[in-house]
Amino acid sequence: MKESFENCIRCTICVENCPVFKVNPEYPGPKQAGPDAERFRLDGIETVDKWITHCTQCKRCDFACPYGVDPSKLILKAQIRYVSKHRKSLPQLLFSNFHYIARLGSLFSVITNFITSLGMMRKLFKLIGLRNDIPFPEFRFKTLQRFRKKSIRSPNPVDHIKINKPKERKAAFFHGCYLNSNAPDEGRMIIAILEHFGIKVAVPDQVCCGLPALGNGDLVKAQGFANKNSKEFAKFIDEGWDILYSCTSCGHTLIYDYPEILGTDEGELISKNTWNLYEYLLLLKDEGQINFNFKPLKKVISYHIPCHLRGRGVPYPAVKIFKEIPNLNLHIQDINCCGFSGSYGFKEKNKETTDALGQIAVESLEDHNPDIIISDCGACRMQISNFTKTRIIDPIQIMYDALGL
Amino acid sequence: MKYDIAVIGSGMSGLMASIYLAEKGLNIAVVSKGDPICSVSSGCIDIAGTGEKTMESIDIFPLEHPYNKIGEKGITDSLQYFLDLMKEQGFNYLGDIGKNRNILTPIGKYRTTSLVPFTMEHADIEPGESFHIISFKDIKDFFPSYITGIFSNTGVSVFDAGTYTTMGIAAKMDNEDFLESFSKWIKLQNIEQKKIGIPAILGITKTRKIINYLETETGKIFFEIPTLPPSIPGLRLYRNIKSIAEKKGVSFYNTADITDFKKENDTIINITIKKPGRPDYVNADAFILATGSFVSGGLFLDKNIFKETVFNLPVYSPVDKELFNMDFFKLGHPLEKSGILIDENFKVLKSGYNNLFIAGSILAHSETMKYQCGHGMAIATGIAAAKHAEEHIK
């Protein structure tokens, strides 16, 4: 925690920024759920109630607070406590273990995708508290891990030692579950772009970042995932590799949660050496190591900024890069959360909140009549595609096209 | 990252400074810890005093007041610049820079201000005037009886919006179907009066469309009454100004906890933003400090020691150990005079840095409460500091 919650002066700036408060009258907002209720919690009074799970952990309250209070962290701890005192619901169990589901789902992708589309299965979804009116993400057999069988998996590859140049950049890619199992093509584009700029790319063995488990109140499971990743990636850092991520929620977890709430031994090291893909490319460009030389792209694009990218607090790196693409007309939408928040949006109980926020976000994205909508986050893209016919893609595809790869 | 000028603070003065400089083609960064107090304000622009004419009020301000470093023309030009920007943004502010107006508050009393958002164009109710109030079922902190107690020939209707927070109702107003049902309901009320006052919830983003729609459909004139925070007019003001800055190409560093800065002799080279992982460094040729006063975190008082929180600048204050013995809530408490003393170039007086400029309510002697000059002073000093910073880097 940056500073004590006692710094809260009840200005309600966090409330103004809370997407859930805006559309769900059952949720009292981050001020009350966070610092206000915390006073009672400190005295041991049980104020944790069911409404605490209405929070999506978008963290907009933390970014907005001018006094250094992090309401979302107080709320997360209360959520974990609430879940620990109640029986976990099936969706909570399911999404805590999303890592295994994604791995199995991809291995048996043909069957899984068939089953999840069946009417009977959709009924079962509803029965256990999952939404059946939105498509379940399709799993891909050719995952990033499976495709990269021959790729570098150790921090000291044999051939690597021979060609090791002093200033050579080496990037260990943290792809996360979605990019691996559901969107491996985008993962391949990222690797191709990095290699195009002469960066050596490794795809280390990795598990889920731990966020879905954390978000569903399973701290122990989340810590297990975090420990495993920390150990593996620390080996790479020790050999001079930088960690790169593209999924902004995985990235936020690695940088903010590994050293804090998940508290892994290597958390600080991981946090210091983890880079957003575009931030990294921008750094190399500023150091004069690479040049983009983009081809013109005559398109109107609306860019939906995922909450967890906004939380980095730096000028949006992809926006800075895309400004160099001739003829590109880029509009930024960072005021509204899409309301999906990973597993949150799949739960039947959150349907109204999720849908109301999705509609608001998509309306502002459509304001500029875009040819394409882009967003770094797979979950945001899934949500937005439920409300619009406009093509929605990962920004990496724009970069891939503009580089002429 | 290297910028021409870095502005610290994203309130009115910081954002206005950044917009002015970005329009000059400079590469500008705004660094802020969180959203500003501006976003919970009433959204109105106070310029000076409570008298009929703003500039006459300024004439009797003490000589040390920051306005006197700018002069009448500078103040008027800055505020006109603000009006022009908001017009271009499609979120008009109305009023005469030289005049004050009285607008209706939720407790039925008047509040003096100068420039108002277009939603409050008709909020200057005459004493005894007959109008109608629309309120909402279970809405927090808005009691029409305060108003009807003073304006006795006022009618009240209450709409059930299905939610009871100002944020919640405003978000619903942005939805076309909801707006349509609300408009139909108004028509069914058979309201006699032409003017309808409504708590400030007429949409978060589509306010212009909403008012146009309601006025066309019902044939009435609507005006908003600012509410307690969360304050939608304040939020709209902040988001529109920030949106203008973004469009002009300003780069934003948010959630920025500035823990250190580097200097060479009297020149500030960069500031360090600490965060989990790596810190960020913002380098610039000049810096504008617009972090606000005590409530915004620019100043900090710790056991009778006054601190400026970013560069540890010397803080002027007439307050001694008697601070809490005085009538603490009385207007014009000497604490309000506290702040940074500046020279004619908006640099810190005497012991200052040569590339640091100060703007907004962190300035000593600004006394924004006593002189009712909050946003006006923020805008005018923001532009003034920006001009001096621009001059400096040339």
Coordinates of C-alpha atoms in Angstrom, one line a residue, chain B residues 12-386:
Chain B
M12 CA -7.2 23.9 -13.6
S13 CA -3.9 25.9 -13.5
G14 CA -1.7 23.0 -14.6
L15 CA -4.0 21.8 -17.4
M16 CA -4.5 25.4 -18.7
A17 CA -0.7 26.0 -18.7
S18 CA -0.1 22.7 -20.6
I19 CA -2.8 23.5 -23.2
Y20 CA -1.3 27.0 -23.8
L21 CA 2.2 25.6 -24.2
A22 CA 1.2 22.6 -26.4
E23 CA -0.6 25.1 -28.7
K24 CA 2.8 26.8 -29.1
G25 CA 4.1 23.5 -30.5
L26 CA 6.1 22.5 -27.4
N27 CA 6.4 19.0 -26.1
I28 CA 4.6 19.0 -22.8
A29 CA 4.2 16.5 -20.0
V30 CA 1.7 16.8 -17.2
V31 CA 2.6 14.8 -14.0
S32 CA -0.1 14.2 -11.4
K33 CA -0.7 12.1 -8.4
G34 CA -4.4 11.7 -8.9
D35 CA -7.4 13.5 -10.2
P36 CA -7.7 17.2 -9.1
I37 CA -10.1 18.8 -6.6
C38 CA -11.5 20.6 -9.7
S39 CA -13.3 17.4 -10.5
V40 CA -15.4 17.7 -7.3
S41 CA -16.0 21.4 -7.7
S42 CA -19.3 23.1 -8.7
G43 CA -17.9 23.5 -12.2
C44 CA -18.4 27.2 -12.0
I45 CA -15.6 29.7 -12.6
D46 CA -15.3 32.2 -9.8
I47 CA -13.2 35.2 -10.8
A48 CA -13.2 37.7 -8.0
G49 CA -15.4 38.8 -5.0
T50 CA -19.1 39.0 -4.6
G51 CA -19.7 42.5 -6.0
E52 CA -21.4 43.2 -9.3
K53 CA -18.1 43.8 -11.2
T54 CA -15.2 41.3 -10.9
M55 CA -12.5 43.8 -11.9
E56 CA -13.6 46.3 -9.3
S57 CA -13.2 43.6 -6.7
I58 CA -9.7 42.9 -7.8
D59 CA -8.9 46.6 -7.4
I60 CA -9.3 46.3 -3.7
F61 CA -7.4 43.0 -3.4
P62 CA -4.1 43.4 -1.4
L63 CA -1.0 44.2 -3.4
E64 CA 0.6 40.8 -2.7
H65 CA -2.3 38.9 -4.3
P66 CA -1.2 36.9 -7.4
Y67 CA -3.7 38.7 -9.6
N68 CA -1.7 41.9 -9.2
K69 CA 1.3 40.2 -10.9
I70 CA -0.8 39.7 -14.0
G71 CA -3.0 42.8 -14.4
E72 CA -6.5 43.3 -15.6
K73 CA -5.7 42.7 -19.3
G74 CA -3.8 39.5 -18.5
I75 CA -6.6 38.1 -16.4
T76 CA -9.3 39.0 -19.0
D77 CA -7.2 37.5 -21.9
S78 CA -6.6 34.2 -20.0
L79 CA -10.3 33.8 -19.1
Q80 CA -11.3 34.6 -22.7
Y81 CA -8.8 31.9 -23.8
F82 CA -10.6 29.5 -21.5
L83 CA -14.0 30.4 -22.9
D84 CA -12.7 30.0 -26.5
L85 CA -11.2 26.6 -25.7
M86 CA -14.4 25.3 -24.1
K87 CA -16.4 26.6 -27.1
E88 CA -14.1 24.8 -29.5
Q89 CA -14.6 21.6 -27.3
G90 CA -18.4 21.9 -27.7
F91 CA -18.8 22.4 -23.9
N92 CA -19.6 26.1 -23.7
Y93 CA -19.1 28.3 -20.7
L94 CA -21.2 31.4 -20.5
G95 CA -21.0 34.7 -18.8
D96 CA -19.3 38.1 -18.8
I97 CA -15.7 38.0 -17.5
G98 CA -16.3 41.5 -16.0
K99 CA -19.4 40.6 -14.2
N100 CA -20.6 38.3 -11.3
R101 CA -23.8 36.5 -11.3
N102 CA -25.8 34.7 -8.6
I103 CA -26.9 31.2 -9.1
L104 CA -29.3 29.0 -7.1
T105 CA -27.8 26.4 -4.8
P106 CA -29.5 23.3 -3.3
I107 CA -30.1 25.1 0.0
G108 CA -32.1 27.8 -1.8
K109 CA -29.5 30.5 -1.2
Y110 CA -27.5 32.2 -3.9
R111 CA -23.9 31.6 -4.7
T112 CA -21.8 34.3 -6.5
T113 CA -19.8 33.2 -9.4
S114 CA -18.9 34.5 -12.8
L115 CA -18.6 32.0 -15.7
V116 CA -21.0 29.0 -15.7
P117 CA -21.4 25.9 -17.9
F118 CA -24.2 26.2 -20.4
T119 CA -26.3 23.9 -18.1
M120 CA -26.5 26.7 -15.6
E121 CA -27.3 29.5 -18.1
H122 CA -30.7 30.0 -16.5
A123 CA -29.7 29.4 -12.9
D124 CA -29.7 33.1 -12.0
I125 CA -33.2 33.1 -10.5
E126 CA -34.8 36.4 -9.5
P127 CA -36.0 36.7 -5.9
G128 CA -39.7 35.7 -5.8
E129 CA -39.5 34.1 -9.3
S130 CA -41.8 31.1 -9.9
F131 CA -40.1 28.0 -11.3
H132 CA -40.4 24.2 -10.9
I133 CA -38.0 21.7 -9.3
I134 CA -37.6 18.2 -10.5
S135 CA -36.0 15.9 -8.0
F136 CA -35.4 12.2 -7.8
K137 CA -36.7 9.5 -5.5
D138 CA -34.3 8.8 -2.6
I139 CA -31.6 11.0 -4.1
K140 CA -28.9 11.7 -1.6
D141 CA -28.2 15.2 -0.3
F142 CA -30.8 17.1 -2.4
F143 CA -33.8 18.4 -0.4
P144 CA -36.2 20.5 -2.5
S145 CA -37.8 21.8 0.6
Y146 CA -34.8 24.0 1.3
I147 CA -35.6 25.8 -2.0
T148 CA -39.4 25.8 -1.7
G149 CA -39.0 27.3 1.8
I150 CA -37.4 30.4 0.2
F151 CA -39.1 30.4 -3.2
S152 CA -42.7 29.8 -2.0
N153 CA -44.4 29.7 -5.4
T154 CA -42.2 26.8 -6.6
G155 CA -43.5 23.4 -7.6
V156 CA -41.8 20.1 -7.1
S157 CA -42.1 16.8 -8.9
V158 CA -40.2 13.7 -8.0
F159 CA -39.0 11.1 -10.6
D160 CA -38.1 7.5 -9.7
A161 CA -34.9 6.9 -11.6
G162 CA -34.4 3.4 -10.2
T163 CA -31.2 4.6 -8.6
Y164 CA -30.4 7.2 -6.0
T165 CA -26.9 8.6 -6.6
T166 CA -26.1 11.6 -8.7
M167 CA -23.5 9.5 -10.6
G168 CA -26.0 6.7 -11.2
I169 CA -28.8 9.1 -12.4
A170 CA -26.4 11.0 -14.7
A171 CA -25.1 7.8 -16.2
K172 CA -28.7 6.7 -16.9
M173 CA -29.5 10.1 -18.6
D174 CA -26.8 9.4 -21.1
N175 CA -28.9 6.5 -22.3
E176 CA -31.4 7.4 -25.0
D177 CA -34.2 5.1 -23.9
F178 CA -34.0 6.3 -20.3
L179 CA -34.0 10.0 -21.5
E180 CA -37.1 9.4 -23.6
S181 CA -39.0 7.9 -20.7
F182 CA -37.9 10.8 -18.4
S183 CA -39.0 13.3 -21.0
K184 CA -42.4 11.6 -21.4
W185 CA -42.8 11.6 -17.6
I186 CA -42.1 15.4 -17.5
K187 CA -44.8 16.0 -20.0
L188 CA -47.3 14.1 -17.9
Q189 CA -46.7 16.3 -14.9
N190 CA -48.4 19.3 -16.6
I191 CA -45.9 21.7 -15.1
E192 CA -47.1 25.3 -15.3
Q193 CA -43.8 27.2 -15.0
K194 CA -41.5 27.7 -17.9
K195 CA -38.2 27.2 -16.0
I196 CA -37.3 23.9 -14.5
G197 CA -34.4 23.5 -12.0
I198 CA -32.9 20.0 -11.6
P199 CA -30.0 18.7 -9.6
A200 CA -26.9 18.6 -11.8
I201 CA -27.4 15.1 -13.2
L202 CA -28.1 15.8 -16.9
G203 CA -25.6 13.3 -18.2
I204 CA -21.9 12.8 -17.8
T205 CA -20.9 12.8 -21.5
K206 CA -24.0 13.8 -23.6
T207 CA -25.2 16.8 -21.6
R208 CA -25.6 19.1 -24.7
K209 CA -27.7 16.5 -26.5
I210 CA -29.8 15.8 -23.3
I211 CA -30.7 19.5 -22.7
N212 CA -31.5 20.1 -26.4
Y213 CA -33.7 17.0 -26.4
L214 CA -35.6 17.9 -23.2
E215 CA -36.1 21.5 -24.2
T216 CA -37.4 20.5 -27.6
E217 CA -39.7 17.7 -26.3
T218 CA -41.1 19.6 -23.3
G219 CA -40.9 23.2 -24.4
K220 CA -39.4 24.1 -21.0
I221 CA -36.1 25.7 -20.1
F222 CA -33.8 23.6 -17.8
F223 CA -31.1 24.7 -15.5
E224 CA -28.8 22.6 -13.3
I225 CA -28.3 23.1 -9.6
P226 CA -24.8 22.0 -8.5
T227 CA -24.9 19.2 -5.8
L228 CA -22.5 18.0 -3.1
P229 CA -19.6 15.8 -4.4
P230 CA -19.5 13.6 -6.3
S231 CA -20.2 16.7 -8.5
I232 CA -21.1 16.0 -12.1
P233 CA -20.4 19.7 -13.3
G234 CA -17.0 19.5 -11.7
L235 CA -16.3 16.1 -13.3
R236 CA -17.4 17.4 -16.8
L237 CA -15.2 20.5 -16.4
Y238 CA -12.1 18.5 -15.5
R239 CA -12.7 15.8 -18.2
N240 CA -13.3 18.4 -20.9
I241 CA -10.2 20.4 -20.1
K242 CA -8.1 17.2 -19.9
S243 CA -9.6 16.1 -23.2
I244 CA -8.5 19.4 -24.8
A245 CA -5.0 18.9 -23.4
E246 CA -4.9 15.4 -24.8
K247 CA -6.0 16.6 -28.2
K248 CA -3.3 19.2 -28.3
G249 CA -0.8 16.4 -27.7
V250 CA 0.1 16.7 -24.0
S251 CA 1.5 13.6 -22.5
F252 CA 0.1 12.5 -19.1
Y253 CA 1.9 10.8 -16.2
N254 CA -0.8 9.6 -13.7
T255 CA -0.6 8.1 -10.3
A256 CA 2.7 9.8 -10.1
D257 CA 4.4 9.9 -6.7
I258 CA 7.3 12.3 -7.1
T259 CA 9.9 11.2 -4.6
D260 CA 13.0 13.0 -5.9
F261 CA 14.5 15.5 -8.3
K262 CA 17.9 16.1 -9.8
K263 CA 19.4 19.6 -10.1
E264 CA 22.6 21.2 -11.3
N265 CA 23.3 24.4 -9.5
D266 CA 20.0 26.3 -9.7
T267 CA 18.6 24.3 -12.7
I268 CA 16.2 21.4 -12.2
I269 CA 17.1 18.6 -14.6
N270 CA 14.4 16.0 -13.9
I271 CA 11.9 14.5 -11.5
T272 CA 11.7 10.9 -10.3
I273 CA 8.3 9.2 -10.2
K274 CA 8.4 6.2 -7.9
K275 CA 6.2 3.3 -8.5
P276 CA 6.3 -0.5 -8.2
G277 CA 9.0 -1.8 -10.6
R278 CA 11.1 0.9 -12.2
P279 CA 10.8 4.6 -11.5
D280 CA 10.0 6.9 -14.3
Y281 CA 12.2 10.0 -15.0
V282 CA 10.7 13.1 -16.5
N283 CA 13.4 15.5 -17.9
A284 CA 12.5 19.0 -19.0
D285 CA 14.0 22.4 -19.7
A286 CA 11.5 24.1 -17.4
F287 CA 9.0 23.0 -14.8
I288 CA 5.7 24.5 -13.7
L289 CA 4.6 23.6 -10.2
A290 CA 0.8 23.7 -9.9
T291 CA 0.1 21.2 -7.1
G292 CA -2.4 23.2 -5.2
S293 CA -2.7 24.2 -1.6
F294 CA -3.2 22.0 1.5
V295 CA -6.3 20.2 0.4
S296 CA -4.7 19.2 -3.0
G297 CA -1.5 18.1 -1.4
G298 CA 0.9 20.8 -2.7
L299 CA 1.4 22.1 0.8
F300 CA 1.7 20.1 4.0
L301 CA 1.6 21.2 7.6
D302 CA 3.3 19.0 10.1
K303 CA 3.5 20.2 13.7
N304 CA 3.7 23.9 12.8
I305 CA 6.3 23.2 10.0
F306 CA 5.1 24.1 6.6
K307 CA 6.3 22.0 3.7
E308 CA 6.1 22.2 -0.1
T309 CA 5.8 18.6 -1.1
V310 CA 7.7 18.2 -4.4
F311 CA 10.8 20.5 -4.3
N312 CA 10.8 21.3 -0.6
L313 CA 10.6 25.1 -1.5
P314 CA 10.4 27.6 1.3
V315 CA 6.8 28.2 2.3
Y316 CA 5.6 31.6 3.5
S317 CA 3.0 31.6 6.3
P318 CA 1.9 34.3 8.7
V319 CA 0.6 31.6 11.0
D320 CA 2.6 30.9 14.2
K321 CA 1.9 28.5 17.0
E322 CA -1.5 30.0 17.6
L323 CA -2.9 28.2 14.6
F324 CA -5.5 26.1 16.3
N325 CA -6.4 28.6 19.0
M326 CA -7.9 30.9 16.4
D327 CA -11.4 30.7 15.1
F328 CA -10.5 27.9 12.7
F329 CA -13.5 28.0 10.4
K330 CA -13.7 31.7 10.1
L331 CA -13.2 33.0 6.6
G332 CA -9.9 34.7 6.1
H333 CA -7.9 32.5 8.5
P334 CA -4.2 33.5 8.1
L335 CA -3.5 29.8 7.1
E336 CA -5.1 30.7 3.8
K337 CA -2.3 33.2 3.0
S338 CA 0.3 30.4 3.2
G339 CA 2.1 29.4 0.1
I340 CA 5.1 30.1 -2.2
L341 CA 6.2 33.6 -2.7
I342 CA 7.1 34.5 -6.3
D343 CA 8.8 37.3 -8.2
E344 CA 7.6 39.1 -11.3
N345 CA 8.5 36.2 -13.5
F346 CA 6.5 33.6 -11.4
K347 CA 9.8 32.1 -10.1
V348 CA 10.2 31.4 -6.4
L349 CA 11.3 34.6 -4.7
K350 CA 15.0 35.0 -4.0
S351 CA 16.2 31.4 -3.2
G352 CA 14.4 29.9 -6.2
Y353 CA 15.4 27.7 -9.1
N354 CA 15.9 29.5 -12.5
N355 CA 13.7 27.1 -14.5
L356 CA 10.9 26.5 -12.0
F357 CA 7.6 28.5 -12.3
I358 CA 4.7 28.5 -9.8
A359 CA 1.0 28.6 -10.6
G360 CA -2.4 28.1 -8.9
S361 CA -3.6 28.0 -5.3
I362 CA -0.1 27.0 -4.0
L363 CA 0.8 30.7 -4.5
A364 CA 1.1 32.7 -1.2
H365 CA -1.6 35.3 -0.6
S366 CA -4.1 33.7 -3.1
E367 CA -6.8 33.3 -0.4
T368 CA -9.2 31.8 -2.9
M369 CA -12.0 31.2 -0.3
K370 CA -11.9 34.7 1.1
Y371 CA -11.6 36.5 -2.3
Q372 CA -13.8 33.9 -4.2
C373 CA -11.3 33.7 -7.0
G374 CA -10.6 29.9 -7.2
H375 CA -10.8 28.7 -10.8
G376 CA -10.3 32.3 -12.2
M377 CA -7.0 32.6 -10.3
A378 CA -5.9 29.1 -11.3
I379 CA -6.5 29.9 -15.0
A380 CA -4.9 33.3 -15.0
T381 CA -1.8 32.2 -13.0
G382 CA -1.5 29.0 -15.0
I383 CA -1.3 31.0 -18.3
A384 CA 1.0 33.6 -16.7
A385 CA 3.4 30.9 -15.5
A386 CA 3.3 29.2 -18.8

